[in-house]
mmCIF file with all atom_site columns, C-alpha atoms in Angstrom:
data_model
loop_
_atom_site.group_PDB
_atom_site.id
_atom_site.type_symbol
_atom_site.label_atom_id
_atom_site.label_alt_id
_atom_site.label_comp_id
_atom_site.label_asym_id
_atom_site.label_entity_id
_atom_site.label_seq_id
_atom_site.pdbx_PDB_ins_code
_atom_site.Cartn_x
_atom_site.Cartn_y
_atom_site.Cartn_z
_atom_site.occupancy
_atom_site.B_iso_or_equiv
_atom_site.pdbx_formal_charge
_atom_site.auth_seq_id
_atom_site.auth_comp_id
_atom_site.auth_asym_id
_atom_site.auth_atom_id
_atom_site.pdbx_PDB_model_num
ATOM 1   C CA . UNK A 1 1   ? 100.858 96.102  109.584 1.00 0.00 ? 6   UNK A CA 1
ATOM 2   C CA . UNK A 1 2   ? 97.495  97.709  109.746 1.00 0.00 ? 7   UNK A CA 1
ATOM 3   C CA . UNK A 1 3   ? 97.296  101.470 109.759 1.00 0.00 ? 8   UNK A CA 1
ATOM 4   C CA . UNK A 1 4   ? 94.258  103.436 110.176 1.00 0.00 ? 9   UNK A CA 1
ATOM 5   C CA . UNK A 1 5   ? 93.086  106.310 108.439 1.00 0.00 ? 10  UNK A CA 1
ATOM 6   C CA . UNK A 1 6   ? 90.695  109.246 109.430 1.00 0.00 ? 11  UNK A CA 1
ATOM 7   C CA . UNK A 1 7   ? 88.952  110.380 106.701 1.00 0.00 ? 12  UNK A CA 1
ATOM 8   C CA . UNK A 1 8   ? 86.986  114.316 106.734 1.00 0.00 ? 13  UNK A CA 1
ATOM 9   C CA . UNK A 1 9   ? 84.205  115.525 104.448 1.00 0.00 ? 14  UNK A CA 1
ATOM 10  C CA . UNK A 1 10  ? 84.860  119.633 104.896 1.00 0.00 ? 15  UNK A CA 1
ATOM 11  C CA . UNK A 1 11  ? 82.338  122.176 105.194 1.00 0.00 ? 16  UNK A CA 1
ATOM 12  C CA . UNK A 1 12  ? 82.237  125.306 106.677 1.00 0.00 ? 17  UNK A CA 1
ATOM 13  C CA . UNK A 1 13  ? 79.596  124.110 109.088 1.00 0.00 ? 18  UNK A CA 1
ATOM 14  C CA . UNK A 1 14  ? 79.489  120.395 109.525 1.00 0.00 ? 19  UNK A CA 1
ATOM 15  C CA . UNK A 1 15  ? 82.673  118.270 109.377 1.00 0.00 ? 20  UNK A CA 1
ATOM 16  C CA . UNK A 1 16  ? 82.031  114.351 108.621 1.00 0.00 ? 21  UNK A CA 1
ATOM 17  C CA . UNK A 1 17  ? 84.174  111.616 110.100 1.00 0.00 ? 22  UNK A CA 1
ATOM 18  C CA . UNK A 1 18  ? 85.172  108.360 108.445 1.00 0.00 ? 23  UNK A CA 1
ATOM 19  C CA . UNK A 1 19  ? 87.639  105.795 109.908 1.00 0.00 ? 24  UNK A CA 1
ATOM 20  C CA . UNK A 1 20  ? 89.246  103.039 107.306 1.00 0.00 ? 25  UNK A CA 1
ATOM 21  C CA . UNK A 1 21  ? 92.249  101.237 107.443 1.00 0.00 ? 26  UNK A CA 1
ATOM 22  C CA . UNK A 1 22  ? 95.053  100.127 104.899 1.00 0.00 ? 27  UNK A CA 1
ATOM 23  C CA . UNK A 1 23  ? 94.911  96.529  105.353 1.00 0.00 ? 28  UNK A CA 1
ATOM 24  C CA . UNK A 1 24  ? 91.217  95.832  104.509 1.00 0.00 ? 29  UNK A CA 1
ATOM 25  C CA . UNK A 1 25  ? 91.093  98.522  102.239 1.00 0.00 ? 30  UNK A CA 1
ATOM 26  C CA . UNK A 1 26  ? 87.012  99.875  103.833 1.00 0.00 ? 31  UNK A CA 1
ATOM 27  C CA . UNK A 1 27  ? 85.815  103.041 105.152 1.00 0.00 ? 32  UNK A CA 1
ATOM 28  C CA . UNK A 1 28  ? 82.747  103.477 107.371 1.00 0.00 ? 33  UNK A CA 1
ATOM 29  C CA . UNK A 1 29  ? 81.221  106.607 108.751 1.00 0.00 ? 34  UNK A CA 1
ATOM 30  C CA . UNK A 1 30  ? 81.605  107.467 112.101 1.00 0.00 ? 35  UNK A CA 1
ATOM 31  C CA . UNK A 1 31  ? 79.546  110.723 112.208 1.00 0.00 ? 36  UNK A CA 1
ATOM 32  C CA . UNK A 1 32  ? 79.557  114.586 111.923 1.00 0.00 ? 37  UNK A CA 1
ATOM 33  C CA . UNK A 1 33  ? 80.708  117.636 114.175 1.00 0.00 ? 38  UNK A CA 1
ATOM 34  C CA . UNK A 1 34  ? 79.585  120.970 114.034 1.00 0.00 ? 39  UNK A CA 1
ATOM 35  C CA . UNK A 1 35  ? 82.214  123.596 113.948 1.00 0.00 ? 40  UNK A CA 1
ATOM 36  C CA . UNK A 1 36  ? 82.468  126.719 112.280 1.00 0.00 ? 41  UNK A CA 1
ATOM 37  C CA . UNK A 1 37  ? 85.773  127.852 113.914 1.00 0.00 ? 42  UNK A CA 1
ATOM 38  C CA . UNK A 1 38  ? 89.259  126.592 113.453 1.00 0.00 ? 43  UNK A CA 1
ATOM 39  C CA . UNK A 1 39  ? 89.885  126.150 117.423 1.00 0.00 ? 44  UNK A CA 1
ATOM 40  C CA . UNK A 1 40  ? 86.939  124.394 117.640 1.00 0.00 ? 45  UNK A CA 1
ATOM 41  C CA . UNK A 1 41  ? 88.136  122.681 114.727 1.00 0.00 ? 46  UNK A CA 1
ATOM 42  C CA . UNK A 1 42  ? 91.089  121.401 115.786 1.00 0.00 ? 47  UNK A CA 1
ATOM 43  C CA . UNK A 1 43  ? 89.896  120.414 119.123 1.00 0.00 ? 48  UNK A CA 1
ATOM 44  C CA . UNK A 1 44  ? 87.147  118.424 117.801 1.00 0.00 ? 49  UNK A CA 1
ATOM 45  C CA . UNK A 1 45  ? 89.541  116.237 115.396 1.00 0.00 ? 50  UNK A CA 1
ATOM 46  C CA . UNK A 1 46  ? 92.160  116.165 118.524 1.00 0.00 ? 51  UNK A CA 1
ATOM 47  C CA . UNK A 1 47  ? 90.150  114.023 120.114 1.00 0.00 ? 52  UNK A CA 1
ATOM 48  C CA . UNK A 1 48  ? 88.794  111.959 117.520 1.00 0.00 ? 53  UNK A CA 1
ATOM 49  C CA . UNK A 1 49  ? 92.987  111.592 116.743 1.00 0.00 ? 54  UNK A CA 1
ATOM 50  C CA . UNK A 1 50  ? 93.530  110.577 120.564 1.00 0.00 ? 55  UNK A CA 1
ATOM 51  C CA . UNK A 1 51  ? 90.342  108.265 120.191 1.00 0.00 ? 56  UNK A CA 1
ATOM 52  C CA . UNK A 1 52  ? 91.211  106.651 116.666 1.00 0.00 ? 57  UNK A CA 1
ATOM 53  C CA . UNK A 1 53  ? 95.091  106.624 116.748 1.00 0.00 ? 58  UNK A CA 1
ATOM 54  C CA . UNK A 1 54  ? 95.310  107.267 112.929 1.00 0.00 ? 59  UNK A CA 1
ATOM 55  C CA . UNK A 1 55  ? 98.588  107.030 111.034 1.00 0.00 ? 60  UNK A CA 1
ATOM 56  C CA . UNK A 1 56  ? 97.452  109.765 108.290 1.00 0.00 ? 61  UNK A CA 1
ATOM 57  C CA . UNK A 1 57  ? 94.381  112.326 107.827 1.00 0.00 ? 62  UNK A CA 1
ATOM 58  C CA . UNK A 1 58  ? 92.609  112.486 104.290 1.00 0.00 ? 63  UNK A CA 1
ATOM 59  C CA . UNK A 1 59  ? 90.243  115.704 103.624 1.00 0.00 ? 64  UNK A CA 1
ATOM 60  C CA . UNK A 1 60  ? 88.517  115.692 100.909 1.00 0.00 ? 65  UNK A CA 1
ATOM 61  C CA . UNK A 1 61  ? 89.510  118.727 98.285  1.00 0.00 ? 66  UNK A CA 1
ATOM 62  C CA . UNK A 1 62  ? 85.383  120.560 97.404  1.00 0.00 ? 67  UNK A CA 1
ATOM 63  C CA . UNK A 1 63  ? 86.644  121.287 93.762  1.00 0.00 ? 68  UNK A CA 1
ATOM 64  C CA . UNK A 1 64  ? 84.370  122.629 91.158  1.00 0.00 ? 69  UNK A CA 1
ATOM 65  C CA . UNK A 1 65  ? 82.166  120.523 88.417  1.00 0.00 ? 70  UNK A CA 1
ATOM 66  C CA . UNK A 1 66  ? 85.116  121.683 85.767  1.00 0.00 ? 71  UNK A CA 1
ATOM 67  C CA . UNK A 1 67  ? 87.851  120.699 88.555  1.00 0.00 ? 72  UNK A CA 1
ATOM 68  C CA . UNK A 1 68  ? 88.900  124.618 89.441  1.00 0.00 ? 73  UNK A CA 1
ATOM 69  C CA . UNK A 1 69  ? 89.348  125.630 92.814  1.00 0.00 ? 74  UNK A CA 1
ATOM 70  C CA . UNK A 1 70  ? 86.698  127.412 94.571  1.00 0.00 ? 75  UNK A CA 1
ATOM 71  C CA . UNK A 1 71  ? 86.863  129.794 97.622  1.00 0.00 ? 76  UNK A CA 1
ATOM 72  C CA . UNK A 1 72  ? 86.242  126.553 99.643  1.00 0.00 ? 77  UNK A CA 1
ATOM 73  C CA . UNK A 1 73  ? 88.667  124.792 97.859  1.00 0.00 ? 78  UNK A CA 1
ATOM 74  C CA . UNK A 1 74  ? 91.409  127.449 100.037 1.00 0.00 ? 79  UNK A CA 1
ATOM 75  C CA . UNK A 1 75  ? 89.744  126.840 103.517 1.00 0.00 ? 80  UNK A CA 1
ATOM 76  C CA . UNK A 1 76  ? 89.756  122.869 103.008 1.00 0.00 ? 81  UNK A CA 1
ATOM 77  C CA . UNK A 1 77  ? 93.487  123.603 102.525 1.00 0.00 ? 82  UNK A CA 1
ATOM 78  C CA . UNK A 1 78  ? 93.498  125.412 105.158 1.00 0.00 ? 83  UNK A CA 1
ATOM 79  C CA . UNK A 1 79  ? 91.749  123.189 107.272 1.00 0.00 ? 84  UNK A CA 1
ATOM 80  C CA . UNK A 1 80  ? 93.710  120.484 106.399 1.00 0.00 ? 85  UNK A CA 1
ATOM 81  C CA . UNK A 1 81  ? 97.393  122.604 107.323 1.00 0.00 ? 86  UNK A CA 1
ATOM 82  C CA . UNK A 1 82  ? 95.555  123.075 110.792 1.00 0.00 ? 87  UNK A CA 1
ATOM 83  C CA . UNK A 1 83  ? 95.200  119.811 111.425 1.00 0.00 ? 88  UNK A CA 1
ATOM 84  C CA . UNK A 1 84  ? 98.894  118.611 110.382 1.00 0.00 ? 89  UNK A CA 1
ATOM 85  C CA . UNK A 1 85  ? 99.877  121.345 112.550 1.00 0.00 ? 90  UNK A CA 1
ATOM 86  C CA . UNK A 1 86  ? 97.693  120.167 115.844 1.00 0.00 ? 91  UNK A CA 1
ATOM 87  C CA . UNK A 1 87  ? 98.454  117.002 114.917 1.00 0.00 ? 92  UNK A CA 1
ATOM 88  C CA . UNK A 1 88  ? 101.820 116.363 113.474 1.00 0.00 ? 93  UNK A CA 1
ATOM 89  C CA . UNK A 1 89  ? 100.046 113.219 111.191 1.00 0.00 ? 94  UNK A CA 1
ATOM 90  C CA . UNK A 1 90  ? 100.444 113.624 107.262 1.00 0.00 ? 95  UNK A CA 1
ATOM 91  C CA . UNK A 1 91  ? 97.480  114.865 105.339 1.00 0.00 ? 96  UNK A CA 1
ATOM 92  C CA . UNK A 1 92  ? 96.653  114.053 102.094 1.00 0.00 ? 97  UNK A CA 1
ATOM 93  C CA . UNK A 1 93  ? 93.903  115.551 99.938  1.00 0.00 ? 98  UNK A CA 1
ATOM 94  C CA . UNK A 1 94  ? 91.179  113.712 97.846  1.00 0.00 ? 99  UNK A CA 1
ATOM 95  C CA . UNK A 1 95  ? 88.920  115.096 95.048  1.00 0.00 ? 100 UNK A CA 1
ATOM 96  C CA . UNK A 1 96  ? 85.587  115.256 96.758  1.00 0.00 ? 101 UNK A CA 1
ATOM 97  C CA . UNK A 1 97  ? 83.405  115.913 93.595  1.00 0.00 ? 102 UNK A CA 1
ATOM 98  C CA . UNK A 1 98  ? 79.966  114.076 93.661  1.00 0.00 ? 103 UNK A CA 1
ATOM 99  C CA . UNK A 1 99  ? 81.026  112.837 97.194  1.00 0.00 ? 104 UNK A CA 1
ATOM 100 C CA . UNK A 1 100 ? 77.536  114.362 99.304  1.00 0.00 ? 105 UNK A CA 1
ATOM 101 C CA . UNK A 1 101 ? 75.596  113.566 95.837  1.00 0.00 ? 106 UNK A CA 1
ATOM 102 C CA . UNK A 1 102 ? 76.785  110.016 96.511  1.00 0.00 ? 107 UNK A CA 1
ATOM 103 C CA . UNK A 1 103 ? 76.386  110.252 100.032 1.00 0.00 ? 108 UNK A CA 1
ATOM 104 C CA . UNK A 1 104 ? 72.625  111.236 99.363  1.00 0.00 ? 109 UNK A CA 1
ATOM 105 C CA . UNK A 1 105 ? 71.756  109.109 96.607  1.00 0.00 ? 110 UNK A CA 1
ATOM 106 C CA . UNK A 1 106 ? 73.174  105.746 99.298  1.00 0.00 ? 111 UNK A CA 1
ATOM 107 C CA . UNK A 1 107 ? 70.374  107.311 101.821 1.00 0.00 ? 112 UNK A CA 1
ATOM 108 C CA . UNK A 1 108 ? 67.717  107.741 98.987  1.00 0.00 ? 113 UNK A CA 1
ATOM 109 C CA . UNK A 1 109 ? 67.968  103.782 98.660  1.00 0.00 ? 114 UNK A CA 1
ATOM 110 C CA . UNK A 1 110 ? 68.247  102.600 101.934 1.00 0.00 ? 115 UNK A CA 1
ATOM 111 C CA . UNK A 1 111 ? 64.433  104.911 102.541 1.00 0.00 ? 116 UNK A CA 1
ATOM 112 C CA . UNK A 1 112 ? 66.671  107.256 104.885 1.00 0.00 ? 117 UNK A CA 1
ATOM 113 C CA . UNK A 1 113 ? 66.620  110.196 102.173 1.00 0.00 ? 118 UNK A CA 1
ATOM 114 C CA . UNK A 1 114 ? 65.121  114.057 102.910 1.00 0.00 ? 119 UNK A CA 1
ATOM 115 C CA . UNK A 1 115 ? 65.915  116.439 105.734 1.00 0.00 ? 120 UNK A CA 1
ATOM 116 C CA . UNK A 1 116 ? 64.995  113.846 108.930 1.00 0.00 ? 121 UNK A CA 1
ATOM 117 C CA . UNK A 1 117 ? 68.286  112.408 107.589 1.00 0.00 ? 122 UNK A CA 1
ATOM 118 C CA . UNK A 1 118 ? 70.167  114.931 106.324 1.00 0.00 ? 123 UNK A CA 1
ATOM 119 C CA . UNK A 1 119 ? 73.020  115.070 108.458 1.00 0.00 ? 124 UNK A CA 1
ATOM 120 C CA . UNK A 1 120 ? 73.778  111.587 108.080 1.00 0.00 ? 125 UNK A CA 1
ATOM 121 C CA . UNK A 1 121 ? 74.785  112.857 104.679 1.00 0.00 ? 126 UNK A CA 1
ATOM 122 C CA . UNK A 1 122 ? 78.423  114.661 105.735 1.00 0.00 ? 127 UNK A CA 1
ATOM 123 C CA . UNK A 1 123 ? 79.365  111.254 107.621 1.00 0.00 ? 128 UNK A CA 1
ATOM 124 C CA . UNK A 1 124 ? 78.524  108.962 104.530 1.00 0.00 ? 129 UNK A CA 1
ATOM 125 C CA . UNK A 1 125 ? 80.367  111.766 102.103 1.00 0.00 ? 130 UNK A CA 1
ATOM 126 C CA . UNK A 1 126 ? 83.513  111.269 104.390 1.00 0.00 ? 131 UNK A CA 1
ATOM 127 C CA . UNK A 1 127 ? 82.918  107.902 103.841 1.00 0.00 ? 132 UNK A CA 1
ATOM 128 C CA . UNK A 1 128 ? 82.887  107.948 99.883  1.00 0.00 ? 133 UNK A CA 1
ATOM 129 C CA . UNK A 1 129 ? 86.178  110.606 100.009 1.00 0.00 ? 134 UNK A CA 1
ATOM 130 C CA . UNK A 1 130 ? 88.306  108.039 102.195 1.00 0.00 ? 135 UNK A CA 1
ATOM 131 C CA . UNK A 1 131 ? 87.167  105.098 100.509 1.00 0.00 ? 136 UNK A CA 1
ATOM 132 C CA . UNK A 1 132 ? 88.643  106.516 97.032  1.00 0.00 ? 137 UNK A CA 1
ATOM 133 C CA . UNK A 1 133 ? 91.514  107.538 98.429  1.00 0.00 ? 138 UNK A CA 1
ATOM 134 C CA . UNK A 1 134 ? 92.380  104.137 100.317 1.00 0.00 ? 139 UNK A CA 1
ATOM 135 C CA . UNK A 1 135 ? 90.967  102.578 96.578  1.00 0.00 ? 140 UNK A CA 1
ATOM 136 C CA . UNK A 1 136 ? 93.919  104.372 95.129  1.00 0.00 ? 141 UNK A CA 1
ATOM 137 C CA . UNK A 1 137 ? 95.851  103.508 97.382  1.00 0.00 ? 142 UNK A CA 1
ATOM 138 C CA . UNK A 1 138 ? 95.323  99.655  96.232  1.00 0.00 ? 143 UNK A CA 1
ATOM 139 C CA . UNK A 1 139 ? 95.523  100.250 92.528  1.00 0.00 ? 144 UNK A CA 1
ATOM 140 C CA . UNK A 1 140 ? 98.726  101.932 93.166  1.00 0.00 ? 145 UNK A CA 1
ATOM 141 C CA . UNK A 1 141 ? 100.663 99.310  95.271  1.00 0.00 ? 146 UNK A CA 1
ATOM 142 C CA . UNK A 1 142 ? 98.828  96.563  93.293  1.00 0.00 ? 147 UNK A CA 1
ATOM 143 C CA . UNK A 1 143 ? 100.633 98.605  89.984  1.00 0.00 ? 148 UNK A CA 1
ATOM 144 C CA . UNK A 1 144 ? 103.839 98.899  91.909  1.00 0.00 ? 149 UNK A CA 1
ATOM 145 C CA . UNK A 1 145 ? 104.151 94.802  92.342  1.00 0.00 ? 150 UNK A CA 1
ATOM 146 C CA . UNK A 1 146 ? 102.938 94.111  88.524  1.00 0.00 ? 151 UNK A CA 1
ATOM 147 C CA . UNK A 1 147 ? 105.955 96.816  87.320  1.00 0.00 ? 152 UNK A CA 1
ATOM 148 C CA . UNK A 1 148 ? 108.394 94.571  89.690  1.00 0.00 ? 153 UNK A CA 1
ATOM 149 C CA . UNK A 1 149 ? 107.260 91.454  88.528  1.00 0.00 ? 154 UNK A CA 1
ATOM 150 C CA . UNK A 1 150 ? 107.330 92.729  84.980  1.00 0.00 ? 155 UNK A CA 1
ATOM 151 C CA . UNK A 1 151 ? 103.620 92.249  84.277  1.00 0.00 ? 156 UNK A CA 1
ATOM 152 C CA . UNK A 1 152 ? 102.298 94.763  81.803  1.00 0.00 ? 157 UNK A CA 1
ATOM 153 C CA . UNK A 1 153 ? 98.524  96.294  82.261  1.00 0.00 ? 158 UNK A CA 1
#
């Protein structure tokens, strides 16, 4: 059975939105929100919850270069304890590193780079953070069968 999955690039201004599901294994953007406090927050992904019907929320983790937390690192935590809490849907975190740089580089080649387009940029970096978690998410149940049917990697 299909589940889907909400997806959230997390910054302290703009919050992308990505919607995937387990069974085809995609992501695709659904857009941005602009919300710099947590009531607004959580009101905003409420309704996108009520509108979507996901199974499980995925934030993507802003980690440093080296892969230490940063101050933001603790508020995407944060964020994403709020929204279990409003919610009552598991969260699971992804490493978000190079996500926007992605995000921006995919606009670059499609001629939609620069600031006219800029804010396209936190919807396609949710995009990127809940397709590698729903990638895992393969490799790991694809892993799971070849270790039960005793095939070696």
């Amino acid at each position: 059975m299909s589940r889907t999955i909400l997806g959230f690039d997390y910054g302290e201004r703009y919050i992308g939105v990505a919607v995937g599901d387990d069974e085809t294994g995609l992501a695709h953007p659904v857009g941005h929100f602009q919300a710099q406090r947590d009531p607004e927050r959580g009101a905003r992904v409420e309704a996108l919850v009520r509108e979507w019907q996901p199974a499980q929320l995925i934030i993507g983790l802003p980690l440093a270069s080296d892969g230490a937390e940063r101050p933001i690192t603790a508020r995407a935590r944060h964020f994403g304890r709020l929204l279990a809490a409003r919610t009552g849907l598991p969260v699971d975190f992804v490493d978000e590193r190079l996500s926007s740089a992605m995000a921006e580089q995919t606009l670059r080649e499609a001629g939609r780079g620069g600031r006219a387009h800029k804010n396209e940029t936190h919807a396609l970096a949710a995009q990127v953070i809940l397709q590698a978690w729903l990638d895992e998410q393969t490799t790991a149940a694809r892993r799971a069968t070849q270790a039960g049917e005793g095939v070696s990697t």
